[in-house]
Coordinates of C-alpha atoms in Angstrom, one line a residue:
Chain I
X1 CA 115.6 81.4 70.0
X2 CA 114.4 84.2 72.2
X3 CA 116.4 83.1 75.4
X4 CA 119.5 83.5 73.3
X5 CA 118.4 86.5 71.8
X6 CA 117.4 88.4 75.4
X7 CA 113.7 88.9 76.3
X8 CA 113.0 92.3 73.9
X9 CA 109.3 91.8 74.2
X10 CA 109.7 91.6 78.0
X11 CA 111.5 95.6 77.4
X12 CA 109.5 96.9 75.5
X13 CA 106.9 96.2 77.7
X14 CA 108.6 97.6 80.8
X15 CA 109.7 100.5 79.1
X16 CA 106.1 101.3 78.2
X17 CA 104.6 100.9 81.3
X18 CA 107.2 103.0 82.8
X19 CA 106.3 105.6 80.6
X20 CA 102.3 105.3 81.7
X21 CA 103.3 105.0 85.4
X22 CA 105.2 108.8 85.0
X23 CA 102.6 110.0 83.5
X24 CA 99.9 108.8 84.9
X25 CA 101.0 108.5 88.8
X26 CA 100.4 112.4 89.1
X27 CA 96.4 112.8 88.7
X28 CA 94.6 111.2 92.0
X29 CA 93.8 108.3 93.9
X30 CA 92.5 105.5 91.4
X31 CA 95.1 106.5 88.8
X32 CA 97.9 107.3 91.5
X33 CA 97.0 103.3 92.2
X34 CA 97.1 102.1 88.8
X35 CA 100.0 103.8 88.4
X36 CA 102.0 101.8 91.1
X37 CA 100.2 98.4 89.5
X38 CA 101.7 99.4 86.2
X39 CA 105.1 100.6 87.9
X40 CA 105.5 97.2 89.6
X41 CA 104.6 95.4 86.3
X42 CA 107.3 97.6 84.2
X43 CA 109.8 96.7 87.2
X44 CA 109.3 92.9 86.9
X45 CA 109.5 92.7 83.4
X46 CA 112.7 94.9 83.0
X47 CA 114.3 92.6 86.0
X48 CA 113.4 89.7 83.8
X49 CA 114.8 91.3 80.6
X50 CA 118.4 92.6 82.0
X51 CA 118.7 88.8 84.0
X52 CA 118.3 87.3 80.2
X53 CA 120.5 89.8 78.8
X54 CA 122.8 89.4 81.6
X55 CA 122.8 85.8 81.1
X56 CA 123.9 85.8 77.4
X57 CA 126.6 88.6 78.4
X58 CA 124.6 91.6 76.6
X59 CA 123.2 94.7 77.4
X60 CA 120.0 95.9 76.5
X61 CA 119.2 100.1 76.9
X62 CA 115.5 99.4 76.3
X63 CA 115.4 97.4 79.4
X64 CA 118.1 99.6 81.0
X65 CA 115.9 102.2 80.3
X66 CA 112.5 100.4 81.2
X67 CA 113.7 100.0 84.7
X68 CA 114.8 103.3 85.7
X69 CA 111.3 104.5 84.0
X70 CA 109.2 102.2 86.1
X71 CA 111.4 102.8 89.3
X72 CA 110.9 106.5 88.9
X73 CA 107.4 105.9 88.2
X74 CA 107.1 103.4 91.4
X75 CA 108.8 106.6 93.1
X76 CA 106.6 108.8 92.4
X77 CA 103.2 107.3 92.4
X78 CA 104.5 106.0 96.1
X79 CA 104.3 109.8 96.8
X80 CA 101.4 110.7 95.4
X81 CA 99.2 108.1 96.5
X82 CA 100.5 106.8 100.1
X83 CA 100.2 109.5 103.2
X84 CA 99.5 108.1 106.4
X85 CA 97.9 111.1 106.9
X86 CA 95.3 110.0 105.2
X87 CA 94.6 108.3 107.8
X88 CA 91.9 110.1 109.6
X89 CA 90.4 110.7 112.8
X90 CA 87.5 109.0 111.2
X91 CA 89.3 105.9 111.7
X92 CA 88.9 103.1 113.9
X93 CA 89.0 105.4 117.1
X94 CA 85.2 106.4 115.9
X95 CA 84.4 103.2 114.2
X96 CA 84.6 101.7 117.5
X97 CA 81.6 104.1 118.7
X98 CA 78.9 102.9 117.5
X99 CA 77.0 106.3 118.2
X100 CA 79.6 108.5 116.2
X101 CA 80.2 105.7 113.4
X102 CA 76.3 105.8 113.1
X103 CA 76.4 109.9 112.5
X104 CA 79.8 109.2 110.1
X105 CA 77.2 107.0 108.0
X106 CA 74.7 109.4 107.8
X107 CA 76.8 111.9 106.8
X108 CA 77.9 108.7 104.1
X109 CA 74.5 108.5 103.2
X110 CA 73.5 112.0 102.8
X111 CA 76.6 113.2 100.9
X112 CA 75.8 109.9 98.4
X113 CA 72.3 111.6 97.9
Chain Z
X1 CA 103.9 119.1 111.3
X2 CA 103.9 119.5 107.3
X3 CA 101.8 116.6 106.5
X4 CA 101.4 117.9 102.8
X5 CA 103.5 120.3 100.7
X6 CA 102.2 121.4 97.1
X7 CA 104.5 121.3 94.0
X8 CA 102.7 122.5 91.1
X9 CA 99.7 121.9 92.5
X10 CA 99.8 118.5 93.5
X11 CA 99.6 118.0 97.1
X12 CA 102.5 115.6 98.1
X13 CA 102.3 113.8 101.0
X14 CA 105.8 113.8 103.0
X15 CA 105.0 110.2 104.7
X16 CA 105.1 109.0 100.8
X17 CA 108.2 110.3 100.3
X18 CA 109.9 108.9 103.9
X19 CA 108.8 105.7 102.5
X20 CA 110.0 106.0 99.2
X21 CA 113.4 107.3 101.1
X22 CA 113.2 104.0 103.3
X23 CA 112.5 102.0 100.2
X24 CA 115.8 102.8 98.6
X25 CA 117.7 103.1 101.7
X26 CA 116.5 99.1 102.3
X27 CA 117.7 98.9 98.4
X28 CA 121.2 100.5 99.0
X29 CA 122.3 98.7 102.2
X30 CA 120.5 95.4 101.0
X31 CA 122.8 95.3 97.7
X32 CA 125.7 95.3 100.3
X33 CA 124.3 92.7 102.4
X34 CA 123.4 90.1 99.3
X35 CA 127.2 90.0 98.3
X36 CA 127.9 87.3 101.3
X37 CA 125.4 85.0 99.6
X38 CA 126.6 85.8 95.9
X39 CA 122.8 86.8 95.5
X40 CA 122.1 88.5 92.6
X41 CA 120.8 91.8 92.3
X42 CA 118.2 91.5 90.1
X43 CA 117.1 88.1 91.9
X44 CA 117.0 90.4 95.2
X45 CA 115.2 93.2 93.6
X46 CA 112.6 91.0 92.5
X47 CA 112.8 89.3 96.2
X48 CA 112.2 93.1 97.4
X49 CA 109.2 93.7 95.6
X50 CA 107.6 90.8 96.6
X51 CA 108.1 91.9 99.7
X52 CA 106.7 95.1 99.1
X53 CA 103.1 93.7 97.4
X54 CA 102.9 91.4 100.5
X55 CA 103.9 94.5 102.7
X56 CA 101.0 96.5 100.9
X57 CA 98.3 93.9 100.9
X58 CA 98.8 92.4 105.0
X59 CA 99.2 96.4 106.1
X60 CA 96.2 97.0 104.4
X61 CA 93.9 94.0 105.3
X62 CA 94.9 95.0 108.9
X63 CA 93.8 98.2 109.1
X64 CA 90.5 97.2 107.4
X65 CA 89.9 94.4 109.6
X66 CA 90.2 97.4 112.4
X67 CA 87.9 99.2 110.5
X68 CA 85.4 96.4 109.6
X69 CA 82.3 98.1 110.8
X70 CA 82.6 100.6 107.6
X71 CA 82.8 97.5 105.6
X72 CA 79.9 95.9 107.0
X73 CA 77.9 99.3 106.7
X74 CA 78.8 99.4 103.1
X75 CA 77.8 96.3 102.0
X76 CA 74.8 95.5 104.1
X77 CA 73.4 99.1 103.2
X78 CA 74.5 98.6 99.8
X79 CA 71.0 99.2 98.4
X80 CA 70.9 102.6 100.2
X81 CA 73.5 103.8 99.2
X82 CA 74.9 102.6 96.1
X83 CA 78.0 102.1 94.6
X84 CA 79.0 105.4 95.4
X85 CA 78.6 104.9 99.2
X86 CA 79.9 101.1 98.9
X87 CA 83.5 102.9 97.6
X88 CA 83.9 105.4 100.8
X89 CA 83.0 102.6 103.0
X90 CA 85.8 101.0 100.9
X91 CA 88.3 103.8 100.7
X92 CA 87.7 104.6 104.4
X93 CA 88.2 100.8 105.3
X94 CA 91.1 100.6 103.7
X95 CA 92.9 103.8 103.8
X96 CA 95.4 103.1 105.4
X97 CA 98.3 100.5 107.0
X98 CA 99.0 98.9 110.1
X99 CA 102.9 98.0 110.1
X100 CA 102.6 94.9 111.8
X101 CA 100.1 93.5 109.0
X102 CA 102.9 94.8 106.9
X103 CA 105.6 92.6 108.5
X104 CA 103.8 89.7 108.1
X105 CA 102.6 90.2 105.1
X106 CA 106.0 91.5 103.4
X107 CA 107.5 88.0 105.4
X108 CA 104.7 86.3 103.8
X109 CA 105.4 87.4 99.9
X110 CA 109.3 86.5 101.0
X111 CA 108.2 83.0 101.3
X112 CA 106.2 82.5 98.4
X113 CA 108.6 84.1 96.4
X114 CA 111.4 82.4 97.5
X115 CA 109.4 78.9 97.1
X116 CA 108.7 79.9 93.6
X117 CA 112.0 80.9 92.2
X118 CA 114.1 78.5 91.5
X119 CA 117.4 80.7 91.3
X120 CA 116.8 82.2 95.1
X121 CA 115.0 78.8 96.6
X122 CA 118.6 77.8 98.1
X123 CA 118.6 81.3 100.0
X124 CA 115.3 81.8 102.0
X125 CA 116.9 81.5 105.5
X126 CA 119.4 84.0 103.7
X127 CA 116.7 86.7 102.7
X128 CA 115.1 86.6 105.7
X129 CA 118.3 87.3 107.6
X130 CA 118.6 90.5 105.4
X131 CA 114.9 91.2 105.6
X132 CA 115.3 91.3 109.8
X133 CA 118.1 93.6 108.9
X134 CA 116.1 96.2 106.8
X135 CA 112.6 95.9 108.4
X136 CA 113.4 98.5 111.0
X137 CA 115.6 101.0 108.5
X138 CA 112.3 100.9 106.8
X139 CA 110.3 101.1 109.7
X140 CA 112.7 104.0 111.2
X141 CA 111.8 106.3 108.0
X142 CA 108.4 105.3 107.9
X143 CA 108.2 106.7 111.7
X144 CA 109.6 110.4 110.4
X145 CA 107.0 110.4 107.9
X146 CA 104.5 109.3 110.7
X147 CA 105.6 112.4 112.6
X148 CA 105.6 115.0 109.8
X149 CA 102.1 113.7 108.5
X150 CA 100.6 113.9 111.9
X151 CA 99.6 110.3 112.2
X152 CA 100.1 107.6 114.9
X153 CA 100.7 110.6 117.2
X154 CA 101.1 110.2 121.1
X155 CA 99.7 111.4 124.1
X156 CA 98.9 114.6 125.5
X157 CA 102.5 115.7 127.4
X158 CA 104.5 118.7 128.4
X159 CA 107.4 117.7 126.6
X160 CA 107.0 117.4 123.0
X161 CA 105.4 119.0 120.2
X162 CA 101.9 121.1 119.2
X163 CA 100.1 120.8 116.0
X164 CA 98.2 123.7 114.5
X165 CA 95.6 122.8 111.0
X166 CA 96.8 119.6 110.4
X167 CA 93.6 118.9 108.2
X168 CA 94.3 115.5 107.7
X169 CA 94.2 114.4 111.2
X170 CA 92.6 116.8 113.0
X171 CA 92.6 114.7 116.3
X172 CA 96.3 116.2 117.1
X173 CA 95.8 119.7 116.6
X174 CA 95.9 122.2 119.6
X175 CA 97.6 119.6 122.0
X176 CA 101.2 119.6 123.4
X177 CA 102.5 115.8 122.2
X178 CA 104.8 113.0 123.0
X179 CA 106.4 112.9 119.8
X180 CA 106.2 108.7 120.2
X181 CA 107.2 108.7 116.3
X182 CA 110.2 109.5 117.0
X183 CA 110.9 107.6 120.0
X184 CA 110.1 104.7 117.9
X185 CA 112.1 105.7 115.0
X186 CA 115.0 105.7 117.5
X187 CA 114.5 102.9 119.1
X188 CA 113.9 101.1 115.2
X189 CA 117.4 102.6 114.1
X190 CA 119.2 101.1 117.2
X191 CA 117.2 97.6 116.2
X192 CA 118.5 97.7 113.1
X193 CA 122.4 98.4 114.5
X194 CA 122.5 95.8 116.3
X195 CA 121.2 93.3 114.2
X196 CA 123.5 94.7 111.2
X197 CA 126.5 94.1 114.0
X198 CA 125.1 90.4 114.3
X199 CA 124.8 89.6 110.2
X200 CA 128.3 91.0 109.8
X201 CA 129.7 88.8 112.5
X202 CA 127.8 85.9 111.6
X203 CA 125.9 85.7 114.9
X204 CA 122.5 83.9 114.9
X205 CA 122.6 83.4 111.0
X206 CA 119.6 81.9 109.6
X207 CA 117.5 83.0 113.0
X208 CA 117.6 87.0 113.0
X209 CA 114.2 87.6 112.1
X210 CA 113.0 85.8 115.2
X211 CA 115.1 87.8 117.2
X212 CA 114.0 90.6 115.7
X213 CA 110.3 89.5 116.5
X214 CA 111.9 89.0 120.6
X215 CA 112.7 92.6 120.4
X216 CA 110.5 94.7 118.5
X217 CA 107.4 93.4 119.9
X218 CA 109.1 94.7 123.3
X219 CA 109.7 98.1 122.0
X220 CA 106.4 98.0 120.4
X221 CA 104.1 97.2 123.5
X222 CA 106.1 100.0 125.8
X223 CA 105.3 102.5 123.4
X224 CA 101.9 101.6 123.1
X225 CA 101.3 103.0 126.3
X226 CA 102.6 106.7 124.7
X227 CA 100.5 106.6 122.2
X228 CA 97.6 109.2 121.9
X229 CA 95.2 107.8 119.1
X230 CA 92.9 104.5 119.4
X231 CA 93.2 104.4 115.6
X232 CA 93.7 100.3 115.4
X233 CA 91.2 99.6 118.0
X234 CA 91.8 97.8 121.4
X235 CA 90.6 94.5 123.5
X236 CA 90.7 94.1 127.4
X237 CA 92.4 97.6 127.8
X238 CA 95.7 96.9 125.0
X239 CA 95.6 98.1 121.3
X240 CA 95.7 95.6 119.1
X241 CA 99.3 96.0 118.3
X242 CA 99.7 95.1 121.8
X243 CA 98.2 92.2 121.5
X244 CA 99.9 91.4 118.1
X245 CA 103.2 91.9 120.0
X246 CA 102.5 89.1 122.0
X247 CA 101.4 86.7 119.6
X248 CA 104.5 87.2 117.4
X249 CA 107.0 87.1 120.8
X250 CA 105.4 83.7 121.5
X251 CA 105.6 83.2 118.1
X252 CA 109.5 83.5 117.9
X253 CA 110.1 82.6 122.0
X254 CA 108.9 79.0 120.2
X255 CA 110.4 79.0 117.1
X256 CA 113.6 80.5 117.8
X257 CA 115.2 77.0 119.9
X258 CA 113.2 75.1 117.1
X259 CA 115.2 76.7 114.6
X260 CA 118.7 76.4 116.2
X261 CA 118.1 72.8 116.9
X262 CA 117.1 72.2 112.9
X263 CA 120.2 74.6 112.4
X264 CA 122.1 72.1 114.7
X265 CA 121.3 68.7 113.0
X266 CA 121.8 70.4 109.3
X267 CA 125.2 70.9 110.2
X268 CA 126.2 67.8 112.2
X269 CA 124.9 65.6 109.0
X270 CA 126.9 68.1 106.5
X271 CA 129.6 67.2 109.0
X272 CA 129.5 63.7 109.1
X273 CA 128.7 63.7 105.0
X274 CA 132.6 65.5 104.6
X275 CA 133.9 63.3 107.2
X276 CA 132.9 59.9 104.6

């Protein structure tokens, strides 16, 4: 049975992602994001895997090595993708003007055409 | 300060990597704290990243609810502007995080998680207790990062800091600072002292998140008063984290005797179950 037997499929799968979350965390926004979706994924599967390893008193490297993949890959799309600084003075301080949010959403509009 | 840094020509952004420090700091001194319970690590990692999608999701419904005009623009001027408009009014909406919407949201995912999983169900006063612990360790890096990126900066002082081309908030530049970051950073490593003290001596176990929520709101509204940018909005002359500080000191002034009450008749049954 696949309980007894550790969850491999559950590895694999973390390992891969893992993989797609280093690479893929480095190139902007959207993918930065996806990359920290896939990250998570990859962590929860390879926590799942070494707890049914664990349980049958095995050790798995696949899942050993899923985890550190999608923490590193959780690390770095983190970085890439999160800065407060993003944040700008755009924010809520002008959205609350009515009279400078209006000019923000021209310059919205006009940039879209 | 140095809000970005390039390494191979990726612009990193240093308030992403004082949260991925504070991320593994929570890791490294949680690990030590789940060995009182015999929680396992893998049941708390999984714990922790619940945490963190809740933290992600309430920070970032926050700060769009502050910024809910862009939202409304975007979607009632949909036609005009497209999809391509629709996704800055989106990206600006949403770009970025308000801690308290964090808090409750990380406390939030805590809860589900722990109703869910059967193997940490038994330890959700437990995980919160640890959770009160690490919030302001997190919170304390997330503040550096806050200072070096520029954001959530205070008001104009003559003691502090000046900011020159900071391109990603513009607002500070030029201006002598109250470096309020790191006031609160302080005052969120001193938090977290103290209520390590009170977990290792057993002191208000099962109830240190709500003191945590009689203190930090308390910090929180003081420093309000230091800060420089409107950037969460504000109603009747306080920001809304002011008034979010008040709510969730209510919140735990009410629930805190609630608790130690329950706390009280959990342990006076257990006692009289031994004692037959």
């Amino acid at each position: 049975m696949e309980q007894q037997q550790g969850k491999k499929g559950f590895a694999i799968a973390s390992l891969v992602l893992g993989i797609v979350a280093c690479v893929i965390s480095w190139w902007g926004l959207v993918l930065g994001i996806i990359g920290i979706i896939c990250a998570v994924i990859g962590l929860i599967l390879a926590i799942q895997a070494q707890k049914s390893y664990k349980a049958i008193g095995q050790k798995n490297g696949v899942a050993t090595a899923g985890l550190v993949l999608s923490i590193i890959g959780l690390i770095l799309s983190i970085i890439g993708t999160i800065a407060c600084g993003i944040v700008c003075a755009a924010g809520t301080a002008i959205a609350n003007d009515s009279r400078i949010a209006n000019q923000l959403l021209d310059q919205i509009s006009s940039s879209v055409n | 300060m140095f809000p970005v840094f390039e390494i191979f020509g990726k612009q990193i952004g240093v308030y992403g990597i004082m949260a991925a420090v504070g991320f593994v700091a929570c890791f490294l001194v949680g690990r030590l704290l789940i060995r009182r319970y015999d929680i396992d690590i893998y049941d708390f990692a999984l714990t922790m990243i619940a945490a963190g999608i809740g933290m992600a999701i309430g920070a970032s419904l926050l700060y769009a609810a502050t910024n809910y005009r862009y939202l409304f623009y975007g979607f009632s001027h949909f036609y005009e502007i497209g999809w391509s408009g629709l996704w800055m009014c989106v990206k600006t909406a949403l770009d970025g995080f308000v801690f308290y919407g964090g808090f409750i949201g990380a406390a939030i995912g805590i809860l589900i998680y722990t109703k869910c999983a059967k193997d940490v169900k038994a330890h959700r006063d437990h995980l919160l207790d640890i959770y009160a612990v690490l919030v302001p360790l997190f919170h304390g890096f997330g503040r550096v990062g806050c200072f070096f990126g520029g954001c959530c900066y205070g008001i104009e002082s003559p003691f502090g800091f000046t900011v020159h081309n900071n391109h990603l908030n513009p607002a500070i530049n030029d201006v002598n600072r109250f470096p309020v970051q790191l006031l609160e950073s302080g005052c969120n490593l001193l938090i977290f002292l103290l209520l390590l003290v009170l977990f290792k001596k057993h002191i208000m176990e099962k109830r240190l998140i709500y003191l945590y929520l009689l203190i930090y709101p308390i910090v929180r509204f003081s420093d309000e008063f230091l800060r420089g940018d409107g950037i969460r909005g504000s109603l009747f002359g306080l920001s809304t984290s002011q008034w979010v500080s008040i709510i969730l000191f209510i919140f735990a002034l009410v629930m805190l005797p609630i608790k130690t009450k329950k706390l009280k008749a959990q342990s006076a049954q257990a006692a009289e179950s031994d004692a037959d």
